[in-house]
mmCIF file of C-alpha atoms in Angstrom:
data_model
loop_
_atom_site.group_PDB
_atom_site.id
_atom_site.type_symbol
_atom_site.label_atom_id
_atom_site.label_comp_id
_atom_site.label_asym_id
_atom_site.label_seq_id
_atom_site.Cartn_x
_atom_site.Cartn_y
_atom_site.Cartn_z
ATOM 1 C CA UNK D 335 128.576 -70.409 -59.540
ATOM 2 C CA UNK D 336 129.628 -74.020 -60.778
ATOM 3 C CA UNK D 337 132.011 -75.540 -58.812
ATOM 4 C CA UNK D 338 133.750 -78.143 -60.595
ATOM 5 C CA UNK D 339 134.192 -81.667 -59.548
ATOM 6 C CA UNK D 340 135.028 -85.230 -60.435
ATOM 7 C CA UNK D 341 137.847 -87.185 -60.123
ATOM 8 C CA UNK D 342 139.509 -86.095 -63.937
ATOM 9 C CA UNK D 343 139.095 -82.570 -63.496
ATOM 10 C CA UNK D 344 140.378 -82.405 -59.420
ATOM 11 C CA UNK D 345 143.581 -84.813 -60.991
ATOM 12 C CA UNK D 346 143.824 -82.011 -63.872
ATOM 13 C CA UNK D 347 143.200 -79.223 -61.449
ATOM 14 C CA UNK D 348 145.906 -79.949 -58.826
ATOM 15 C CA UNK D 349 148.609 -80.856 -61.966
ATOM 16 C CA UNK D 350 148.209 -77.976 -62.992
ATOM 17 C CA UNK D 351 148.405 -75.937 -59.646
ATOM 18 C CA UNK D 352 151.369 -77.405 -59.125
ATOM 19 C CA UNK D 353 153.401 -77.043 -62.250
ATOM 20 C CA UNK D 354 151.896 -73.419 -62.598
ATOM 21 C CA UNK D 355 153.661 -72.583 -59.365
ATOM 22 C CA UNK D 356 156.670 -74.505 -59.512
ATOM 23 C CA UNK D 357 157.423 -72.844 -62.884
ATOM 24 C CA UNK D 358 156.126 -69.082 -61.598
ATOM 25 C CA UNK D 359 158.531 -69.371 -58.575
ATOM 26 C CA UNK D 360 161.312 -71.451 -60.258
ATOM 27 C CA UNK D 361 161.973 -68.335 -62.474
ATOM 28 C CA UNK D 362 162.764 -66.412 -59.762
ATOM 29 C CA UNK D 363 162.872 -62.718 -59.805
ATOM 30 C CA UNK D 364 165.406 -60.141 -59.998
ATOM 31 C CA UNK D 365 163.135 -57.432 -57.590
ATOM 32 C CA UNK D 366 164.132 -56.404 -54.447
ATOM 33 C CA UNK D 367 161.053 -58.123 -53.299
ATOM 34 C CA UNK D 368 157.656 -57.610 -51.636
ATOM 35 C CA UNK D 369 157.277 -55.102 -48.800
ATOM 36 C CA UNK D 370 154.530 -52.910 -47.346
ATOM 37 C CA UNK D 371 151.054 -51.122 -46.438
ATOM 38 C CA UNK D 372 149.204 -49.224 -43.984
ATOM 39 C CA UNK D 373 145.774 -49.526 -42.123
ATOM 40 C CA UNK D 374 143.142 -47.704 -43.349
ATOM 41 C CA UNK D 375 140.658 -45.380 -40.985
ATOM 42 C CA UNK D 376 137.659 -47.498 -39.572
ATOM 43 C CA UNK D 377 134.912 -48.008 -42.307
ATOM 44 C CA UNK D 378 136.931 -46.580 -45.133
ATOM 45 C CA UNK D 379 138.386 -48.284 -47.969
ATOM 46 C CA UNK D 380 142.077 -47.609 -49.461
ATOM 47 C CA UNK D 381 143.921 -45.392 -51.933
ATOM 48 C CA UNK D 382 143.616 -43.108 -55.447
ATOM 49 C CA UNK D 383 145.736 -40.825 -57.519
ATOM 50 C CA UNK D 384 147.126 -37.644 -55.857
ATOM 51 C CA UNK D 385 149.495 -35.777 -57.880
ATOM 52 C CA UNK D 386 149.130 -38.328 -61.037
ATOM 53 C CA UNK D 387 148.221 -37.517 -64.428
ATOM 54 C CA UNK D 388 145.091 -39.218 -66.514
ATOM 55 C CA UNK D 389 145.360 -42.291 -67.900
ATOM 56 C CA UNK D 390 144.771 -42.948 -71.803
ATOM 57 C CA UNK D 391 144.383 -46.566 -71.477
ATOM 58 C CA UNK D 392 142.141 -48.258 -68.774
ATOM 59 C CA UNK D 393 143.678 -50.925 -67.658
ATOM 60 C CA UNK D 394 142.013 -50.830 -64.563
ATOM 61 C CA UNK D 395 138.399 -51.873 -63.637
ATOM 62 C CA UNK D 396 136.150 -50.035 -61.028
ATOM 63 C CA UNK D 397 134.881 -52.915 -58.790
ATOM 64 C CA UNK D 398 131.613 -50.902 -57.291
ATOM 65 C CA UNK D 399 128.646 -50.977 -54.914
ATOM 66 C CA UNK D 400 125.136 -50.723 -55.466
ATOM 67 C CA UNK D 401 123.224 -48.887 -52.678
ATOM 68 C CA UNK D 402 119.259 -49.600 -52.131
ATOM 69 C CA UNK D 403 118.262 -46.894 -54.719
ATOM 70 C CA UNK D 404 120.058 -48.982 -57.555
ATOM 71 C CA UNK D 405 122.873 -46.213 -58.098
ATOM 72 C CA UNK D 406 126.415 -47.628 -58.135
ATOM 73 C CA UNK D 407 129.347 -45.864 -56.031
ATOM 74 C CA UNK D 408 132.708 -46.795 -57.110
ATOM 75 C CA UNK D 409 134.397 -48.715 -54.059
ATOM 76 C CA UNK D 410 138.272 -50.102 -55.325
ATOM 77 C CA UNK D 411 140.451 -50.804 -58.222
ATOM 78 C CA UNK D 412 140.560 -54.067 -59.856
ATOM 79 C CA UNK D 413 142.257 -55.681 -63.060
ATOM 80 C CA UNK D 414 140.428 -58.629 -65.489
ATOM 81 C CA UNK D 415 143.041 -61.329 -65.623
ATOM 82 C CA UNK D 416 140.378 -63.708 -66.949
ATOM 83 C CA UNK D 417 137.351 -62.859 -69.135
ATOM 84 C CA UNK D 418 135.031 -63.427 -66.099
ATOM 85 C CA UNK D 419 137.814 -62.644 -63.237
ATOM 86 C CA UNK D 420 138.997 -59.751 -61.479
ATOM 87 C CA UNK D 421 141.937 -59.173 -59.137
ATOM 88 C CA UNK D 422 141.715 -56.740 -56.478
ATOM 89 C CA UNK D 423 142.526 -56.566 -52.837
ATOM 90 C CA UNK D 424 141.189 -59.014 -50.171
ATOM 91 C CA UNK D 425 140.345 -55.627 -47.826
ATOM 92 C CA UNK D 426 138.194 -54.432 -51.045
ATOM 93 C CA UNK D 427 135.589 -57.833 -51.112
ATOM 94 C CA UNK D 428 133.261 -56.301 -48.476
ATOM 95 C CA UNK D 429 132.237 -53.645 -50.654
ATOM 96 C CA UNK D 430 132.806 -54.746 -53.951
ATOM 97 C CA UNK D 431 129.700 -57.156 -54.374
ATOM 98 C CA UNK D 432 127.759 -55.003 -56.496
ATOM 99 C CA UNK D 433 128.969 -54.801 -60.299
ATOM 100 C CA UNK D 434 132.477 -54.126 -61.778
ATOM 101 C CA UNK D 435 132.825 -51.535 -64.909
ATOM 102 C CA UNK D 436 135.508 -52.580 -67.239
ATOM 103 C CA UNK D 437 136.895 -50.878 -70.810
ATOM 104 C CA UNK D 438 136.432 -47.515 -69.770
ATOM 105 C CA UNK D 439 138.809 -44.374 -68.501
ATOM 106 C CA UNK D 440 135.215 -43.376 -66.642
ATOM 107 C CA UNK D 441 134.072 -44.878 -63.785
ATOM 108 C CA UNK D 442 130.936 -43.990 -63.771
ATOM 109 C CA UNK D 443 129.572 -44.656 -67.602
ATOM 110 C CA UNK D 444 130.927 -46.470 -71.210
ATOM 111 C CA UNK D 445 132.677 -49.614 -71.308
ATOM 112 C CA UNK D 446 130.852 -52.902 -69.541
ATOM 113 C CA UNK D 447 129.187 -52.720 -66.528
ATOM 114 C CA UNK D 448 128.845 -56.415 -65.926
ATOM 115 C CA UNK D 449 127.273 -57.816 -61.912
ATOM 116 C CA UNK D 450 129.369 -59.516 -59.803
ATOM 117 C CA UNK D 451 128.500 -63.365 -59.089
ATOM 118 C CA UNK D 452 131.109 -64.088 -56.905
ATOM 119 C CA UNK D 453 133.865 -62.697 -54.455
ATOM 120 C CA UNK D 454 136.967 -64.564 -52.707
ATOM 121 C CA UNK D 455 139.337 -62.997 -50.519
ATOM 122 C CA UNK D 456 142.933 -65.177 -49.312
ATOM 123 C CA UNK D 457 142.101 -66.765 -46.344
ATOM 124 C CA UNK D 458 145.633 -66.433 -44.978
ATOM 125 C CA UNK D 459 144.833 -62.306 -44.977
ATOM 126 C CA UNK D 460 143.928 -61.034 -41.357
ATOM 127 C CA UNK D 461 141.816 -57.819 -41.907
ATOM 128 C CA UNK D 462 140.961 -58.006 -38.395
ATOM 129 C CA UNK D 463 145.055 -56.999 -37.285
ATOM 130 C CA UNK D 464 145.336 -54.710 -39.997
ATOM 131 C CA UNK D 465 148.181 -56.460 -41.053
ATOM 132 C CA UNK D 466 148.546 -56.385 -45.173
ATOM 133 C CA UNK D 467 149.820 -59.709 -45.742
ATOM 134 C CA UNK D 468 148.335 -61.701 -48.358
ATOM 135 C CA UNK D 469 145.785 -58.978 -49.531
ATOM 136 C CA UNK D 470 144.662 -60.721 -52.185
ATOM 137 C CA UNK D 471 140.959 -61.254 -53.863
ATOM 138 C CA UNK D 472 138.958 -62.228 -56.889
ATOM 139 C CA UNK D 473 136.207 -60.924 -58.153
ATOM 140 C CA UNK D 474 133.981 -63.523 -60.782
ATOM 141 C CA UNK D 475 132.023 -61.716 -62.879
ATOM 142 C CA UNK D 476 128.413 -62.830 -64.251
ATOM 143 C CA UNK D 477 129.398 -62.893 -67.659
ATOM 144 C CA UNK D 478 132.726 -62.797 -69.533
ATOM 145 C CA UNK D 479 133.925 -59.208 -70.641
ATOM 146 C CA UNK D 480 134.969 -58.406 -73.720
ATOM 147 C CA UNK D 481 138.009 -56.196 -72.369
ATOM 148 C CA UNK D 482 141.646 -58.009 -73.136
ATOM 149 C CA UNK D 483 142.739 -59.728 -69.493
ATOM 150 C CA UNK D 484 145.833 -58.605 -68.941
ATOM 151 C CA UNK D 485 148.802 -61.247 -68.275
ATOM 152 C CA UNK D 486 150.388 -61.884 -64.516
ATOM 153 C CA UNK D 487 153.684 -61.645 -64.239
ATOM 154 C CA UNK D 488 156.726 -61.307 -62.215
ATOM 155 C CA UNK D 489 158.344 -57.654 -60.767
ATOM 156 C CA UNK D 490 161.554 -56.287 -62.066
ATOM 157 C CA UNK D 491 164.466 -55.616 -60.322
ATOM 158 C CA UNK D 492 165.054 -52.711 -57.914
ATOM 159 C CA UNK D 493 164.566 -49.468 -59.721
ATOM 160 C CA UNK D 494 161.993 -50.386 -62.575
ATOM 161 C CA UNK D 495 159.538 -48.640 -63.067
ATOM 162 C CA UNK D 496 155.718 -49.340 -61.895
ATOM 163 C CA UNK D 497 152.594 -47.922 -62.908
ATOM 164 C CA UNK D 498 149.285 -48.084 -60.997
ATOM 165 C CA UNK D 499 146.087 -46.578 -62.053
ATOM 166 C CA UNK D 500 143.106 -45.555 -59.978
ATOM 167 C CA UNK D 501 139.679 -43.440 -59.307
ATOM 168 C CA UNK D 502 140.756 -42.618 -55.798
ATOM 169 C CA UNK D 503 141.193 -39.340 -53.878
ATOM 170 C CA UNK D 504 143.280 -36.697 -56.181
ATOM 171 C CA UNK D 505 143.496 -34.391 -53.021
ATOM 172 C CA UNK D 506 144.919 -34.961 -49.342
ATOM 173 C CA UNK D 507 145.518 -31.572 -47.834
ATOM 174 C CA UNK D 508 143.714 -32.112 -44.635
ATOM 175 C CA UNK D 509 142.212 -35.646 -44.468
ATOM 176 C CA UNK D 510 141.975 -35.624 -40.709
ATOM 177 C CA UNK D 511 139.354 -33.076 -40.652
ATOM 178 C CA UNK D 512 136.343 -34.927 -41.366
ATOM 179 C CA UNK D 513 135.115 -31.860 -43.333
ATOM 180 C CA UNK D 514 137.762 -30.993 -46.005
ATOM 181 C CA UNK D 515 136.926 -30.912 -48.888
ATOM 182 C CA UNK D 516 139.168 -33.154 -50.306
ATOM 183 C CA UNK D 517 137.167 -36.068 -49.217
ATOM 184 C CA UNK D 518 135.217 -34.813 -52.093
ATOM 185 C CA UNK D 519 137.776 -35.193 -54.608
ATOM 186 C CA UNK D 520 137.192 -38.209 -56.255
ATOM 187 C CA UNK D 521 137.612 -38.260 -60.072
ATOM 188 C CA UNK D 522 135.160 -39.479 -62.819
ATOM 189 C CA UNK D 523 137.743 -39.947 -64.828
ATOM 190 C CA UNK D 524 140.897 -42.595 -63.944
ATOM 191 C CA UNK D 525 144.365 -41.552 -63.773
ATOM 192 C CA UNK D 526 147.655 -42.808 -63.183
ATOM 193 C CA UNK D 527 151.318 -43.035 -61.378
ATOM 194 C CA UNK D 528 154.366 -43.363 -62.379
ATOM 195 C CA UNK D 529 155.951 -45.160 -59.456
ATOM 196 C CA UNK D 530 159.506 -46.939 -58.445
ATOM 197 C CA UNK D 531 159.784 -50.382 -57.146
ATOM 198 C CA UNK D 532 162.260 -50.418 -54.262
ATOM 199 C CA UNK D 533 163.726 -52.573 -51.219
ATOM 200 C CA UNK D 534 160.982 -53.585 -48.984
ATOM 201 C CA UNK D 535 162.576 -52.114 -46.144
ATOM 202 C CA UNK D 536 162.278 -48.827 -47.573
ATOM 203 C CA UNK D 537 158.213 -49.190 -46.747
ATOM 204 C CA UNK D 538 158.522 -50.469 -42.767
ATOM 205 C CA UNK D 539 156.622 -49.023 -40.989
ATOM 206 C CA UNK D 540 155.147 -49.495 -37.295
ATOM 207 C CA UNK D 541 151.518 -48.770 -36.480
ATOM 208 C CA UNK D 542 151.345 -46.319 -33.294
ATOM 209 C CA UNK D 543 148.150 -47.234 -31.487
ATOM 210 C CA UNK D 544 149.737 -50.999 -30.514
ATOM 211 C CA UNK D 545 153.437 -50.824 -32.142
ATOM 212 C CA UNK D 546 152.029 -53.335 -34.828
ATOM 213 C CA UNK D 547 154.710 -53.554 -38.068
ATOM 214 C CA UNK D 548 151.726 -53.818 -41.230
ATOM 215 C CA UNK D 549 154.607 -54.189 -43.784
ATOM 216 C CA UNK D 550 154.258 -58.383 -44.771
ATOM 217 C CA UNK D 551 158.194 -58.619 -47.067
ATOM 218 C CA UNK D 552 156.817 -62.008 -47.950
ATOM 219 C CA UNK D 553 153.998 -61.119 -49.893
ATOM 220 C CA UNK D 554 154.397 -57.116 -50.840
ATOM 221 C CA UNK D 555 156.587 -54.722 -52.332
ATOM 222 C CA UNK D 556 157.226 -51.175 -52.419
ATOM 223 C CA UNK D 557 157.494 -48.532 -54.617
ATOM 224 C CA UNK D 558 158.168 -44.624 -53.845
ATOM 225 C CA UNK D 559 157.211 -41.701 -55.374
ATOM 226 C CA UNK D 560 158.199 -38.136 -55.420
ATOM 227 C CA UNK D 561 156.534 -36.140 -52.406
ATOM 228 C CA UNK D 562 153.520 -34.613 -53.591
ATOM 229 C CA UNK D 563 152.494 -37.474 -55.174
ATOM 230 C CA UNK D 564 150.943 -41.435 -54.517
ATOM 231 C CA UNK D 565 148.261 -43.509 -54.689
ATOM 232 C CA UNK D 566 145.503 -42.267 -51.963
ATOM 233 C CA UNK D 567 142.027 -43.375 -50.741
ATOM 234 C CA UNK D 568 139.459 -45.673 -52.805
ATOM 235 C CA UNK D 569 142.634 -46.697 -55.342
ATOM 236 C CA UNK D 570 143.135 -50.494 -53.443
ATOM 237 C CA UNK D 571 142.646 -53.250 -55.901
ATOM 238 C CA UNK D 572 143.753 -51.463 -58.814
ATOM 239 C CA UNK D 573 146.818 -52.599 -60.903
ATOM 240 C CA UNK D 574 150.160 -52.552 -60.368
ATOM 241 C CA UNK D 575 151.901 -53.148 -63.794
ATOM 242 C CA UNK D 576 155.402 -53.737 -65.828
ATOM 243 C CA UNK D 577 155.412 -52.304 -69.390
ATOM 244 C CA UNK D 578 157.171 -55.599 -71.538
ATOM 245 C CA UNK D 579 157.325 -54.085 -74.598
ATOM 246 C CA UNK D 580 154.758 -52.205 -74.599
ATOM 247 C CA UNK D 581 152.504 -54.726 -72.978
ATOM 248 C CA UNK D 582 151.289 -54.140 -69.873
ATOM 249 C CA UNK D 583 151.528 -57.074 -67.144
ATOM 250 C CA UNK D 584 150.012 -57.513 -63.853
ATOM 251 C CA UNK D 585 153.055 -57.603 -61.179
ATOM 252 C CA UNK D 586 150.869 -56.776 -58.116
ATOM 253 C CA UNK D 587 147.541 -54.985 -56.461
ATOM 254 C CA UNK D 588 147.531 -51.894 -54.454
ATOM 255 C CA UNK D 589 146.914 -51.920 -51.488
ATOM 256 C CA UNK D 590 147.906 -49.555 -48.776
ATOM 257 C CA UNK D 591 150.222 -46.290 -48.271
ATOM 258 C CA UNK D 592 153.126 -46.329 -46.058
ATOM 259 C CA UNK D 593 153.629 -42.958 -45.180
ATOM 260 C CA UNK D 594 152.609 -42.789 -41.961
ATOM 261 C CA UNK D 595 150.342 -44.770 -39.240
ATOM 262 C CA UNK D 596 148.803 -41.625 -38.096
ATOM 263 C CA UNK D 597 146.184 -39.578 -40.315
ATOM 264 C CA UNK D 598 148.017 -36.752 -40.449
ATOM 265 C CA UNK D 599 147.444 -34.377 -43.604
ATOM 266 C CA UNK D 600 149.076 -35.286 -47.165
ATOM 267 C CA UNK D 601 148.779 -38.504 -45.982
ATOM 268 C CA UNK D 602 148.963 -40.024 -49.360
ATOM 269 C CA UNK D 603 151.776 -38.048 -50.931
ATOM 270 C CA UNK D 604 154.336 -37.100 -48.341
ATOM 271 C CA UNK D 605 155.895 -38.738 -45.372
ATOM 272 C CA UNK D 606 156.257 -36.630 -42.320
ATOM 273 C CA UNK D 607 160.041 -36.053 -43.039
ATOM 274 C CA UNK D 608 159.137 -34.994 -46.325
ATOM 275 C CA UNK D 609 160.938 -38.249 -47.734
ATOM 276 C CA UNK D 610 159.794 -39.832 -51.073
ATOM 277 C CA UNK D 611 155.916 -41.135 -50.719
ATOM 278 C CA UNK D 612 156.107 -45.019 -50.243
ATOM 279 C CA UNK D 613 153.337 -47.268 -51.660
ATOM 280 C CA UNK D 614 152.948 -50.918 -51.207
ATOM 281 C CA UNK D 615 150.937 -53.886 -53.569
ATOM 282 C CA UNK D 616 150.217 -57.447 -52.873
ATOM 283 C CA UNK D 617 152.775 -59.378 -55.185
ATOM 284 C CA UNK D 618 151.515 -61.761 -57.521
ATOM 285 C CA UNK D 619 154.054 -64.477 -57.388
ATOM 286 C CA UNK D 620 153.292 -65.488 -53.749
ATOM 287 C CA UNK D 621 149.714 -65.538 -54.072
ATOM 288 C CA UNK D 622 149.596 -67.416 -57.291
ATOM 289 C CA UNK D 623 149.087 -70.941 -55.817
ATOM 290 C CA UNK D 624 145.651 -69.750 -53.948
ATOM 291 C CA UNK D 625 144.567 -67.176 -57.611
ATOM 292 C CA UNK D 626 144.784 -70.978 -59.151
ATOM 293 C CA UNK D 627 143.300 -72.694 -56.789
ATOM 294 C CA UNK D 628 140.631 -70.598 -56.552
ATOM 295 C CA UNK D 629 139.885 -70.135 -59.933
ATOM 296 C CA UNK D 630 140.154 -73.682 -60.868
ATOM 297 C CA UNK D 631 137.677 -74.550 -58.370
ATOM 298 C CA UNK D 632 135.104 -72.457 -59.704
ATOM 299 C CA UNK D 633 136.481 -71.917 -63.317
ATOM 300 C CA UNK D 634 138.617 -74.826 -64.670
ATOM 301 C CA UNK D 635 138.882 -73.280 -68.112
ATOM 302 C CA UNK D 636 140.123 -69.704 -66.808
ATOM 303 C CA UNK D 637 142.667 -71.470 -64.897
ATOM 304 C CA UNK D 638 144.294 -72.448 -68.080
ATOM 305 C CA UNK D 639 143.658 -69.292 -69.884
ATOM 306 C CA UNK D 640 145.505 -67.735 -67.511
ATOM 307 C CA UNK D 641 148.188 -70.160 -67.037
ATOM 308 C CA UNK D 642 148.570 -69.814 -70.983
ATOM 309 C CA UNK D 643 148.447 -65.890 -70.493
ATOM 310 C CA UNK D 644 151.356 -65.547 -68.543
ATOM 311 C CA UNK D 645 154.588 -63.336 -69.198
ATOM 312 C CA UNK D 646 157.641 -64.480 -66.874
ATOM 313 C CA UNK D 647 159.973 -62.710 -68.840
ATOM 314 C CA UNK D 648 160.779 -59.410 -70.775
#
């Protein structure tokens, strides 16, 4: 990695850091907000699909491992926003230093498998708490992909729709028995949710073991789903995305479930009082100052490709 430099290109860099957010937040946003997420258990990443459907399009990338016998394991979700940069969850960039797979509804084969050069996760994200706030990363790939990057944009209003894609768990019968065989259920091939953005209160929730709340309203939202349903294990990183006509734009990354703070079974797809499933995703608007910064200083020229890729209305 490059990192840019020189007096021009810094005066360039911060000009257009700040009129980039000044216009993203200016525009405001008709959502009920950001909200939520949950902690995942110790050594284990989080979420995929449970009661979803397969996707047709693959819109999101598997961001994947490679373990000493050269065979990749798919880790979290990820979306190209960039031709060489991906954005995924700041909990995913321990394990996602290995290659990313892009352009393909299989995780496993087809499409690009191009090697990751570089990770970055937002520095104002405390994995150590558990708390979700600003879990945020990029991903810089080794060479650009050939896949369309798909636009950021802003969430809708309370109500819209969401959809969020994934290669995670399809199964969550028992998942605090070490044994089930659900933790087998991974899918080669990625599907997707149909989910409902709603008030960010709706995803509160207060972790048992020190009475911690994980839910960050500043920088995540939440959406629900019917019981029986949600985003589970291994799906964190992947998009979360607005259909503008037709288009698909990148509102916000997955990253945690809100059901409960105790692994309890259906975990992902049903709340202990059998209320909707809840679902929460970093929200691109209030980490789009650091995506630029970072970017820029590694990247000027995919800063403005994706300053010039932006949809902030529809």
């Amino acid at each position: 990695m490059v990192r840019r430099s020189g007096s021009t290109v810094a005066i360039a860099a911060v000009a257009l850091v700040a009129a980039l957010v000044a216009l993203f937040v200016g525009s405001g946003s008709a959502a009920a907000g950001p909200g939520p997420a949950q902690a995942a258990p110790s050594g284990t990443v989080q979420p995929q699909v449970v009661g979803g459907q397969d996707a047709t399009v693959a819109w999101a990338t598997s961001l994947q491992s490679i373990d000493i016998a050269g065979v990749a394991h798919h880790e979290c979700g990820g979306t190209l926003i960039a031709p060489r940069w991906v954005a995924t969850a700041a909990h995913c960039i321990p394990f996602t230093t290995g290659q990313a797979r892009l352009g393909s509804l299989l995780w496993d084969k087809t499409g690009e498998a191009i090697p990751i050069t570089g990770v970055f996760a937002d520095p104002a994200h405390n994995s150590v708490t558990g708390d979700f706030g600003h879990d945020m990363g990029l991903v810089q790939l080794a060479r650009p992909s050939k896949q369309r990057p798909i636009p950021l944009g802003l969430i809708g209003p309370a109500g819209s729709s969401v959809l969020t894609q994934g290669w995670g768990l399809t199964c969550d019968t028992n998942l605090g028995d070490d044994n089930d065989p659900c933790w087998g259920s991974f899918p080669e091939r990625l599907k997707q949710l149909n989910t409902t953005l709603v008030a960010d209160d709706v995803c509160d929730l207060i972790r048992q073991r020190d009475g911690v709340q994980v839910n960050n309203h500043e920088t995540m939202f939440c959406m629900t789903s019917p019981a029986g349903s949600g985003m589970c294990f291994n799906d964190s990183g992947g998009p979360a995305l607005r259909l503008v006509q037709g288009r698909p734009v990148l509102v916000g990354v997955y990253i945690a479930l809100m059901n409960s703070s105790v692994f309890v079974p259906h975990v992902c797809s049903m709340t202990p009082t059998g209320a909707p499933n809840r679902d929460a995703a970093t929200e691109i608007q209030p980490e789009l100052g650091w995506i630029l910064r970072t970017i820029i200083a590694h990247d000027s020229a995919a800063a403005q490709y994706v300053q010039s890729n932006m949809v902030l209305a529809g």
